[in-house]
Amino acid sequence: MISRVETLLVDVPAIRPHRLSVATVNVQTLVLVHLVCDDGVEGWGEATTIGGLSYGEESPESIKVNIDRWMAPLLVGHDASQVARLMARLNRAVRGNHFAKCALETALMDAQARRLNIPLSELLGGRLHDELSVAWTLASGDTEKDITEAQSMLALRRHRIFKLKIGSRRPEEDVAHVLAVQRELGDSVSIRVDVNQAWSEYEAERSIALLEAGGIEAVEQPIDAANRAGLARLAQRFTIAIMADEALKSPLDALDLARGAAADVFSVKISPPGGLTAARRMADIAVLSGIALYGGTMLEGSVGTAASAHLFSTFPKLSFGSELFGPLLLTEDILREPLVYRDFMLQVPQGAGLGIAVDEEKVAALCRR
Ligand SMILES: O=C(O)/C=C\C=C/C(=O)O
Ligand SMILES: [Mn+2]
């Protein structure tokens, strides 16, 4: 039986300002859900987002208040082993709130997998991979700094796939920045860009033509998430991969994008669609539609990153790899043993449940009162 559900807000400084077109992240607020059951089994989940309300419609504070007031009371006192039934009950009573639901489902699944003494991946269809390639995002806002940072990541053998955040400068400045980095790093690395919806379709047409000519591998969400027809026109027009991200807020969005051939790649994330089960449905739609997969991040900490890694490990092919680097962007880690990043890969945890141990004293010391 579920005894209690706690939602903790943990503010962790980033190693450097992380500049997206929608927000600059100096401090990341981890939204952690801690589930305690009366059989002594515990589970953790995470609902971290980016830039307050500038990326999505839930903020750390709204997630906490909505879980505490409207969702936790639907779970406490109920049988923790009935995860699907509990989530069905939650989905009947609560509209939207996908990030909050993701944290709750993850915590329930973490606990149930621990109860069964199996890794979480085995509740999600079974793992096919024990490690995932991890891209790094260059987002310092300065071309020279980005190049130096990329070279150090290569030297560390931590990353050789780089995603450049653009969209806050004039398109021609952004394109020049990207091509300068590409020229400097050479063909041994893969360079992609993420515009986070900042361009009009007209700006996207002109800019993507230049990026394609410059050998860039993919363009993530160049235009407004709601403009699916525009994304389809861009996907048909160019050979460079067009990746959907913010457009993917549910498995139904995935179906609509697939029906309209509106993207070459889906960035699958666990929170926007509402959890691991929904994210897995999105990936199934991509696989069946011949759309490539990329394992996305919301700059979660180690809990959400581990949960994402367990899910992504069950995908047949992540042809664009993953970007599960969130813990590496933060100055504090909340695990007793940090996740293992080695030889350009993240090791998918092997233990029961998420396969991690949260340092509860550290979380208690860092979390907001
Ligand atoms: O900020 C990053 O580096 C990675 C992903 C974040 C959001 C997104 O993909 O839009
Ligand atoms: Mn993105």
Coordinates of C-alpha atoms and ligand atoms in Angstrom, one line a residue, residues 20 55 163 165 193-196 220-221 243-246 267 269 294 297 323, ligand 2:
L20 CA 18.3 28.1 -25.4
Y55 CA 9.5 25.8 -22.5
K163 CA 23.8 19.7 -30.7
K165 CA 21.2 25.6 -29.5
V193 CA 21.0 22.1 -34.3
D194 CA 18.0 22.8 -32.1
V195 CA 16.0 26.0 -32.9
N196 CA 13.3 25.4 -30.2
E220 CA 15.4 20.0 -34.4
Q221 CA 11.9 21.8 -34.2
M243 CA 13.4 16.4 -36.1
A244 CA 10.2 16.9 -34.1
D245 CA 10.5 17.7 -30.4
E246 CA 8.0 20.3 -28.9
S267 CA 13.0 13.3 -30.2
K269 CA 11.2 12.4 -24.1
Y294 CA 16.5 10.2 -30.8
T297 CA 16.2 15.2 -22.5
E323 CA 21.2 13.5 -25.3
Ligands
MN2 MN 14.7 20.2 -28.6

